[in-house]
mmCIF file with all atom_site columns, C-alpha atoms in Angstrom:
data_model
loop_
_atom_site.group_PDB
_atom_site.id
_atom_site.type_symbol
_atom_site.label_atom_id
_atom_site.label_alt_id
_atom_site.label_comp_id
_atom_site.label_asym_id
_atom_site.label_entity_id
_atom_site.label_seq_id
_atom_site.pdbx_PDB_ins_code
_atom_site.Cartn_x
_atom_site.Cartn_y
_atom_site.Cartn_z
_atom_site.occupancy
_atom_site.B_iso_or_equiv
_atom_site.pdbx_formal_charge
_atom_site.auth_seq_id
_atom_site.auth_comp_id
_atom_site.auth_asym_id
_atom_site.auth_atom_id
_atom_site.pdbx_PDB_model_num
ATOM 1   C CA . MET A 1 1   ? 24.000  -38.259 -19.631 1.00 52.00 ? 1   MET A CA 1
ATOM 2   C CA . VAL A 1 2   ? 24.914  -34.866 -18.193 1.00 51.00 ? 2   VAL A CA 1
ATOM 3   C CA . ASP A 1 3   ? 22.312  -32.106 -18.157 1.00 50.00 ? 3   ASP A CA 1
ATOM 4   C CA . ARG A 1 4   ? 24.100  -29.123 -19.695 1.00 50.00 ? 4   ARG A CA 1
ATOM 5   C CA . ARG A 1 5   ? 21.202  -26.675 -19.599 1.00 51.00 ? 5   ARG A CA 1
ATOM 6   C CA . ARG A 1 6   ? 22.051  -23.477 -17.831 1.00 50.00 ? 6   ARG A CA 1
ATOM 7   C CA . ARG A 1 7   ? 20.129  -22.973 -14.663 1.00 48.00 ? 7   ARG A CA 1
ATOM 8   C CA . ARG A 1 8   ? 19.473  -19.605 -13.220 1.00 46.00 ? 8   ARG A CA 1
ATOM 9   C CA . PRO A 1 9   ? 21.008  -19.499 -9.755  1.00 45.00 ? 9   PRO A CA 1
ATOM 10  C CA . ARG A 1 10  ? 18.566  -18.971 -6.943  1.00 48.00 ? 10  ARG A CA 1
ATOM 11  C CA . PRO A 1 11  ? 19.034  -15.664 -5.160  1.00 48.00 ? 11  PRO A CA 1
ATOM 12  C CA . GLY A 1 12  ? 20.352  -15.843 -1.630  1.00 49.00 ? 12  GLY A CA 1
ATOM 13  C CA . PRO A 1 13  ? 18.418  -14.473 1.353   1.00 47.00 ? 13  PRO A CA 1
ATOM 14  C CA . ASP A 1 14  ? 20.159  -11.090 1.178   1.00 46.00 ? 14  ASP A CA 1
ATOM 15  C CA . ALA A 1 15  ? 19.144  -10.665 -2.468  1.00 48.00 ? 15  ALA A CA 1
ATOM 16  C CA . VAL A 1 16  ? 15.522  -11.532 -1.660  1.00 49.00 ? 16  VAL A CA 1
ATOM 17  C CA . VAL A 1 17  ? 15.400  -9.039  1.222   1.00 60.00 ? 17  VAL A CA 1
ATOM 18  C CA . GLY A 1 18  ? 17.019  -6.480  -1.066  1.00 88.00 ? 18  GLY A CA 1
ATOM 19  C CA . ALA A 1 19  ? 14.334  -7.091  -3.694  1.00 90.00 ? 19  ALA A CA 1
ATOM 20  C CA . ALA A 1 20  ? 11.548  -6.578  -1.134  1.00 93.00 ? 20  ALA A CA 1
ATOM 21  C CA . THR A 1 21  ? 13.146  -3.375  0.151   1.00 94.00 ? 21  THR A CA 1
ATOM 22  C CA . ALA A 1 22  ? 13.723  -2.112  -3.400  1.00 95.00 ? 22  ALA A CA 1
ATOM 23  C CA . ALA A 1 23  ? 10.094  -2.855  -4.322  1.00 96.00 ? 23  ALA A CA 1
ATOM 24  C CA . VAL A 1 24  ? 8.794   -0.810  -1.375  1.00 96.00 ? 24  VAL A CA 1
ATOM 25  C CA . GLU A 1 25  ? 11.149  2.064   -2.175  1.00 95.00 ? 25  GLU A CA 1
ATOM 26  C CA . LYS A 1 26  ? 10.096  2.063   -5.846  1.00 97.00 ? 26  LYS A CA 1
ATOM 27  C CA . LEU A 1 27  ? 6.403   1.898   -4.926  1.00 97.00 ? 27  LEU A CA 1
ATOM 28  C CA . VAL A 1 28  ? 6.669   4.842   -2.530  1.00 96.00 ? 28  VAL A CA 1
ATOM 29  C CA . ALA A 1 29  ? 8.603   6.824   -5.156  1.00 96.00 ? 29  ALA A CA 1
ATOM 30  C CA . ARG A 1 30  ? 5.962   6.127   -7.849  1.00 97.00 ? 30  ARG A CA 1
ATOM 31  C CA . TRP A 1 31  ? 3.123   6.998   -5.440  1.00 95.00 ? 31  TRP A CA 1
ATOM 32  C CA . ALA A 1 32  ? 4.830   10.228  -4.365  1.00 95.00 ? 32  ALA A CA 1
ATOM 33  C CA . ALA A 1 33  ? 5.380   11.137  -8.036  1.00 96.00 ? 33  ALA A CA 1
ATOM 34  C CA . ALA A 1 34  ? 1.668   10.507  -8.776  1.00 96.00 ? 34  ALA A CA 1
ATOM 35  C CA . ASP A 1 35  ? 2.770   7.877   -11.321 1.00 98.00 ? 35  ASP A CA 1
ATOM 36  C CA . ALA A 1 36  ? -0.111  5.383   -11.238 1.00 97.00 ? 36  ALA A CA 1
ATOM 37  C CA . ALA A 1 37  ? 1.062   3.587   -14.394 1.00 98.00 ? 37  ALA A CA 1
ATOM 38  C CA . GLY A 1 38  ? 4.580   3.265   -12.985 1.00 98.00 ? 38  GLY A CA 1
ATOM 39  C CA . ALA A 1 39  ? 3.180   1.890   -9.725  1.00 97.00 ? 39  ALA A CA 1
ATOM 40  C CA . GLY A 1 40  ? 1.145   -0.671  -11.666 1.00 97.00 ? 40  GLY A CA 1
ATOM 41  C CA . ARG A 1 41  ? 4.261   -1.901  -13.490 1.00 98.00 ? 41  ARG A CA 1
ATOM 42  C CA . LEU A 1 42  ? 5.818   -2.872  -10.136 1.00 98.00 ? 42  LEU A CA 1
ATOM 43  C CA . PHE A 1 43  ? 3.184   -5.596  -9.614  1.00 98.00 ? 43  PHE A CA 1
ATOM 44  C CA . ALA A 1 44  ? 3.016   -9.221  -10.758 1.00 98.00 ? 44  ALA A CA 1
ATOM 45  C CA . ASP A 1 45  ? 0.395   -10.340 -13.292 1.00 97.00 ? 45  ASP A CA 1
ATOM 46  C CA . GLN A 1 46  ? -1.699  -11.773 -10.441 1.00 97.00 ? 46  GLN A CA 1
ATOM 47  C CA . VAL A 1 47  ? -1.767  -9.808  -7.181  1.00 97.00 ? 47  VAL A CA 1
ATOM 48  C CA . ARG A 1 48  ? -3.100  -10.745 -3.769  1.00 97.00 ? 48  ARG A CA 1
ATOM 49  C CA . TRP A 1 49  ? -4.439  -7.394  -2.569  1.00 96.00 ? 49  TRP A CA 1
ATOM 50  C CA . TRP A 1 50  ? -6.002  -6.097  0.613   1.00 94.00 ? 50  TRP A CA 1
ATOM 51  C CA . THR A 1 51  ? -6.655  -2.540  1.729   1.00 92.00 ? 51  THR A CA 1
ATOM 52  C CA . ALA A 1 52  ? -8.378  -1.354  4.857   1.00 87.00 ? 52  ALA A CA 1
ATOM 53  C CA . PRO A 1 53  ? -11.943 -0.564  3.740   1.00 86.00 ? 53  PRO A CA 1
ATOM 54  C CA . VAL A 1 54  ? -12.585 3.186   3.761   1.00 88.00 ? 54  VAL A CA 1
ATOM 55  C CA . PRO A 1 55  ? -16.272 4.215   3.696   1.00 86.00 ? 55  PRO A CA 1
ATOM 56  C CA . GLY A 1 56  ? -16.928 6.532   0.759   1.00 87.00 ? 56  GLY A CA 1
ATOM 57  C CA . ALA A 1 57  ? -13.559 5.901   -0.907  1.00 91.00 ? 57  ALA A CA 1
ATOM 58  C CA . PRO A 1 58  ? -13.575 6.103   -4.711  1.00 93.00 ? 58  PRO A CA 1
ATOM 59  C CA . TRP A 1 59  ? -10.827 3.501   -5.157  1.00 93.00 ? 59  TRP A CA 1
ATOM 60  C CA . PRO A 1 60  ? -11.548 -0.168  -5.831  1.00 91.00 ? 60  PRO A CA 1
ATOM 61  C CA . GLU A 1 61  ? -11.171 -2.695  -3.037  1.00 86.00 ? 61  GLU A CA 1
ATOM 62  C CA . ALA A 1 62  ? -10.961 -5.705  -5.358  1.00 89.00 ? 62  ALA A CA 1
ATOM 63  C CA . VAL A 1 63  ? -7.630  -5.527  -7.159  1.00 94.00 ? 63  VAL A CA 1
ATOM 64  C CA . ARG A 1 64  ? -5.964  -8.481  -8.894  1.00 95.00 ? 64  ARG A CA 1
ATOM 65  C CA . THR A 1 65  ? -3.954  -7.209  -11.887 1.00 97.00 ? 65  THR A CA 1
ATOM 66  C CA . PRO A 1 66  ? -1.442  -4.436  -12.616 1.00 97.00 ? 66  PRO A CA 1
ATOM 67  C CA . ARG A 1 67  ? -4.160  -2.514  -14.526 1.00 96.00 ? 67  ARG A CA 1
ATOM 68  C CA . GLU A 1 68  ? -6.420  -2.672  -11.460 1.00 97.00 ? 68  GLU A CA 1
ATOM 69  C CA . VAL A 1 69  ? -3.473  -1.518  -9.317  1.00 97.00 ? 69  VAL A CA 1
ATOM 70  C CA . GLU A 1 70  ? -3.136  1.454   -11.660 1.00 97.00 ? 70  GLU A CA 1
ATOM 71  C CA . ALA A 1 71  ? -6.893  2.115   -11.318 1.00 97.00 ? 71  ALA A CA 1
ATOM 72  C CA . PHE A 1 72  ? -6.524  2.105   -7.520  1.00 97.00 ? 72  PHE A CA 1
ATOM 73  C CA . PHE A 1 73  ? -3.761  4.720   -7.597  1.00 97.00 ? 73  PHE A CA 1
ATOM 74  C CA . LEU A 1 74  ? -5.592  6.837   -10.195 1.00 97.00 ? 74  LEU A CA 1
ATOM 75  C CA . ALA A 1 75  ? -8.733  6.860   -8.019  1.00 96.00 ? 75  ALA A CA 1
ATOM 76  C CA . PHE A 1 76  ? -6.693  7.650   -4.893  1.00 96.00 ? 76  PHE A CA 1
ATOM 77  C CA . LEU A 1 77  ? -4.946  10.508  -6.682  1.00 96.00 ? 77  LEU A CA 1
ATOM 78  C CA . GLY A 1 78  ? -8.314  11.708  -7.973  1.00 96.00 ? 78  GLY A CA 1
ATOM 79  C CA . ALA A 1 79  ? -9.439  12.225  -4.377  1.00 96.00 ? 79  ALA A CA 1
ATOM 80  C CA . PHE A 1 80  ? -6.149  13.391  -2.855  1.00 97.00 ? 80  PHE A CA 1
ATOM 81  C CA . GLU A 1 81  ? -3.274  15.472  -4.161  1.00 96.00 ? 81  GLU A CA 1
ATOM 82  C CA . LEU A 1 82  ? -0.337  13.775  -2.527  1.00 95.00 ? 82  LEU A CA 1
ATOM 83  C CA . THR A 1 83  ? 2.035   16.420  -1.173  1.00 96.00 ? 83  THR A CA 1
ATOM 84  C CA . GLY A 1 84  ? 4.488   14.058  0.491   1.00 95.00 ? 84  GLY A CA 1
ATOM 85  C CA . ILE A 1 85  ? 5.166   10.754  2.150   1.00 96.00 ? 85  ILE A CA 1
ATOM 86  C CA . THR A 1 86  ? 7.037   10.543  5.430   1.00 96.00 ? 86  THR A CA 1
ATOM 87  C CA . THR A 1 87  ? 8.486   7.095   5.932   1.00 95.00 ? 87  THR A CA 1
ATOM 88  C CA . GLY A 1 88  ? 8.975   5.585   9.354   1.00 95.00 ? 88  GLY A CA 1
ATOM 89  C CA . ARG A 1 89  ? 10.258  2.079   9.943   1.00 96.00 ? 89  ARG A CA 1
ATOM 90  C CA . LEU A 1 90  ? 11.077  -0.415  7.213   1.00 95.00 ? 90  LEU A CA 1
ATOM 91  C CA . VAL A 1 91  ? 11.327  -4.039  8.285   1.00 95.00 ? 91  VAL A CA 1
ATOM 92  C CA . ALA A 1 92  ? 12.321  -6.649  5.713   1.00 94.00 ? 92  ALA A CA 1
ATOM 93  C CA . GLY A 1 93  ? 12.765  -10.388 5.982   1.00 91.00 ? 93  GLY A CA 1
ATOM 94  C CA . GLY A 1 94  ? 12.845  -12.913 3.184   1.00 88.00 ? 94  GLY A CA 1
ATOM 95  C CA . ALA A 1 95  ? 10.579  -11.799 0.365   1.00 94.00 ? 95  ALA A CA 1
ATOM 96  C CA . ASP A 1 96  ? 8.508   -9.570  2.676   1.00 96.00 ? 96  ASP A CA 1
ATOM 97  C CA . ALA A 1 97  ? 8.769   -5.947  3.747   1.00 97.00 ? 97  ALA A CA 1
ATOM 98  C CA . VAL A 1 98  ? 6.660   -3.679  5.955   1.00 97.00 ? 98  VAL A CA 1
ATOM 99  C CA . LEU A 1 99  ? 6.843   0.109   5.915   1.00 97.00 ? 99  LEU A CA 1
ATOM 100 C CA . THR A 1 100 ? 5.158   2.536   8.291   1.00 97.00 ? 100 THR A CA 1
ATOM 101 C CA . GLY A 1 101 ? 4.678   6.200   7.631   1.00 96.00 ? 101 GLY A CA 1
ATOM 102 C CA . GLN A 1 102 ? 2.359   9.097   6.905   1.00 96.00 ? 102 GLN A CA 1
ATOM 103 C CA . LEU A 1 103 ? 0.774   10.244  3.675   1.00 96.00 ? 103 LEU A CA 1
ATOM 104 C CA . HIS A 1 104 ? 0.431   14.029  3.405   1.00 97.00 ? 104 HIS A CA 1
ATOM 105 C CA . ALA A 1 105 ? -2.213  15.248  0.996   1.00 97.00 ? 105 ALA A CA 1
ATOM 106 C CA . ARG A 1 106 ? -4.588  17.980  -0.007  1.00 97.00 ? 106 ARG A CA 1
ATOM 107 C CA . VAL A 1 107 ? -8.172  16.745  -0.155  1.00 96.00 ? 107 VAL A CA 1
ATOM 108 C CA . HIS A 1 108 ? -9.653  17.692  -3.537  1.00 95.00 ? 108 HIS A CA 1
ATOM 109 C CA . VAL A 1 109 ? -13.262 18.112  -2.287  1.00 92.00 ? 109 VAL A CA 1
ATOM 110 C CA . SER A 1 110 ? -12.390 20.460  0.585   1.00 94.00 ? 110 SER A CA 1
ATOM 111 C CA . GLY A 1 111 ? -8.948  21.828  -0.225  1.00 96.00 ? 111 GLY A CA 1
ATOM 112 C CA . GLU A 1 112 ? -7.807  20.898  3.298   1.00 96.00 ? 112 GLU A CA 1
ATOM 113 C CA . SER A 1 113 ? -4.345  19.527  3.982   1.00 97.00 ? 113 SER A CA 1
ATOM 114 C CA . ARG A 1 114 ? -4.332  16.289  5.960   1.00 96.00 ? 114 ARG A CA 1
ATOM 115 C CA . SER A 1 115 ? -1.894  13.610  7.112   1.00 96.00 ? 115 SER A CA 1
ATOM 116 C CA . PHE A 1 116 ? -2.789  9.925   7.315   1.00 95.00 ? 116 PHE A CA 1
ATOM 117 C CA . ASP A 1 117 ? -0.922  7.181   9.182   1.00 95.00 ? 117 ASP A CA 1
ATOM 118 C CA . PHE A 1 118 ? -0.352  3.940   7.303   1.00 95.00 ? 118 PHE A CA 1
ATOM 119 C CA . ALA A 1 119 ? 1.479   0.628   7.273   1.00 96.00 ? 119 ALA A CA 1
ATOM 120 C CA . LEU A 1 120 ? 2.254   -1.035  3.978   1.00 95.00 ? 120 LEU A CA 1
ATOM 121 C CA . ALA A 1 121 ? 3.169   -4.726  3.703   1.00 97.00 ? 121 ALA A CA 1
ATOM 122 C CA . VAL A 1 122 ? 4.368   -6.343  0.485   1.00 97.00 ? 122 VAL A CA 1
ATOM 123 C CA . SER A 1 123 ? 5.683   -9.690  -0.665  1.00 97.00 ? 123 SER A CA 1
ATOM 124 C CA . VAL A 1 124 ? 7.896   -9.923  -3.723  1.00 96.00 ? 124 VAL A CA 1
ATOM 125 C CA . ARG A 1 125 ? 8.321   -12.728 -6.233  1.00 95.00 ? 125 ARG A CA 1
ATOM 126 C CA . ASP A 1 126 ? 10.662  -12.405 -9.236  1.00 93.00 ? 126 ASP A CA 1
ATOM 127 C CA . ASP A 1 127 ? 11.279  -8.731  -8.341  1.00 93.00 ? 127 ASP A CA 1
ATOM 128 C CA . LEU A 1 128 ? 7.562   -7.893  -8.653  1.00 97.00 ? 128 LEU A CA 1
ATOM 129 C CA . ILE A 1 129 ? 5.068   -7.223  -5.868  1.00 98.00 ? 129 ILE A CA 1
ATOM 130 C CA . SER A 1 130 ? 2.837   -10.282 -5.565  1.00 98.00 ? 130 SER A CA 1
ATOM 131 C CA . ASP A 1 131 ? 1.084   -9.406  -2.291  1.00 97.00 ? 131 ASP A CA 1
ATOM 132 C CA . PHE A 1 132 ? 0.026   -5.940  -1.138  1.00 97.00 ? 132 PHE A CA 1
ATOM 133 C CA . ARG A 1 133 ? -1.587  -5.027  2.175   1.00 96.00 ? 133 ARG A CA 1
ATOM 134 C CA . TRP A 1 134 ? -2.302  -1.418  3.090   1.00 94.00 ? 134 TRP A CA 1
ATOM 135 C CA . TYR A 1 135 ? -3.378  -0.621  6.645   1.00 93.00 ? 135 TYR A CA 1
ATOM 136 C CA . ALA A 1 136 ? -4.576  2.963   6.914   1.00 92.00 ? 136 ALA A CA 1
ATOM 137 C CA . ASP A 1 137 ? -6.337  5.287   9.322   1.00 90.00 ? 137 ASP A CA 1
ATOM 138 C CA . THR A 1 138 ? -9.738  4.573   7.788   1.00 89.00 ? 138 THR A CA 1
ATOM 139 C CA . LEU A 1 139 ? -11.607 7.013   10.023  1.00 89.00 ? 139 LEU A CA 1
ATOM 140 C CA . ALA A 1 140 ? -9.308  9.884   9.005   1.00 91.00 ? 140 ALA A CA 1
ATOM 141 C CA . PHE A 1 141 ? -9.698  9.000   5.316   1.00 93.00 ? 141 PHE A CA 1
ATOM 142 C CA . ALA A 1 142 ? -13.493 8.672   5.583   1.00 92.00 ? 142 ALA A CA 1
ATOM 143 C CA . ARG A 1 143 ? -13.806 12.014  7.372   1.00 91.00 ? 143 ARG A CA 1
ATOM 144 C CA . ALA A 1 144 ? -11.505 13.712  4.848   1.00 94.00 ? 144 ALA A CA 1
ATOM 145 C CA . LEU A 1 145 ? -13.723 12.387  2.046   1.00 93.00 ? 145 LEU A CA 1
ATOM 146 C CA . GLY A 1 146 ? -16.784 13.836  3.791   1.00 91.00 ? 146 GLY A CA 1
ATOM 147 C CA . THR A 1 147 ? -18.291 10.466  4.681   1.00 87.00 ? 147 THR A CA 1
ATOM 148 C CA . THR A 1 148 ? -20.723 10.860  7.583   1.00 80.00 ? 148 THR A CA 1
ATOM 149 C CA . GLY A 1 149 ? -21.915 8.364   10.154  1.00 73.00 ? 149 GLY A CA 1
ATOM 150 C CA . VAL A 1 150 ? -18.593 6.547   10.508  1.00 71.00 ? 150 VAL A CA 1
ATOM 151 C CA . PRO A 1 151 ? -18.181 5.458   14.133  1.00 65.00 ? 151 PRO A CA 1
ATOM 152 C CA . PRO A 1 152 ? -14.742 5.946   15.690  1.00 63.00 ? 152 PRO A CA 1
ATOM 153 C CA . VAL A 1 153 ? -13.132 2.551   16.357  1.00 56.00 ? 153 VAL A CA 1
ATOM 154 C CA . SER A 1 154 ? -16.203 0.838   17.839  1.00 46.00 ? 154 SER A CA 1
ATOM 155 C CA . PRO A 1 155 ? -19.555 1.984   19.252  1.00 46.00 ? 155 PRO A CA 1
ATOM 156 C CA . ASP A 1 156 ? -18.579 1.236   22.860  1.00 46.00 ? 156 ASP A CA 1
ATOM 157 C CA . TRP A 1 157 ? -15.049 2.663   22.772  1.00 46.00 ? 157 TRP A CA 1
ATOM 158 C CA . PRO A 1 158 ? -13.438 3.553   25.218  1.00 49.00 ? 158 PRO A CA 1
ATOM 159 C CA . HIS A 1 159 ? -15.775 1.841   27.674  1.00 47.00 ? 159 HIS A CA 1
ATOM 160 C CA . ARG A 1 160 ? -15.251 -1.660  26.351  1.00 47.00 ? 160 ARG A CA 1
ATOM 161 C CA . SER A 1 161 ? -13.992 -4.005  29.019  1.00 48.00 ? 161 SER A CA 1
ATOM 162 C CA . VAL A 1 162 ? -10.817 -5.882  28.217  1.00 46.00 ? 162 VAL A CA 1
ATOM 163 C CA . PRO A 1 163 ? -10.508 -9.409  29.605  1.00 50.00 ? 163 PRO A CA 1
ATOM 164 C CA . GLY A 1 164 ? -7.705  -9.572  32.116  1.00 46.00 ? 164 GLY A CA 1
#
């Protein structure tokens, strides 16, 4: 007997890389537009999420669903008025993409304008972001939020000896 059910063709590697690149571009556009709900809709029902912990940050660290993604962006935008995003390098391979850049924002508590370096890594499945990793300048964010007592890098920097 012949199986006549239609099967959805699997996307080739170029299509997968294109989906990862498109997901990053859409996410940056939603973030820059302060569209937390739109950002949340770019994520899969279950998300593997990691952000660099920022002392004093109002946004949640534990995020697993699109609604929690939306809550993250709402909390971020509650602390910072995003005035722009400068993108640097975008590297994509397979279902993964990494973007470097700078977030430019006005800090709500102080009114100061600041810029923050970041790297953003995502994995895409079925055109939705399934993994999200955000590496940020945590010291700059903590200081902008007015958090005190945050040591720069490590207590013994720059005097730490490096094995040679």
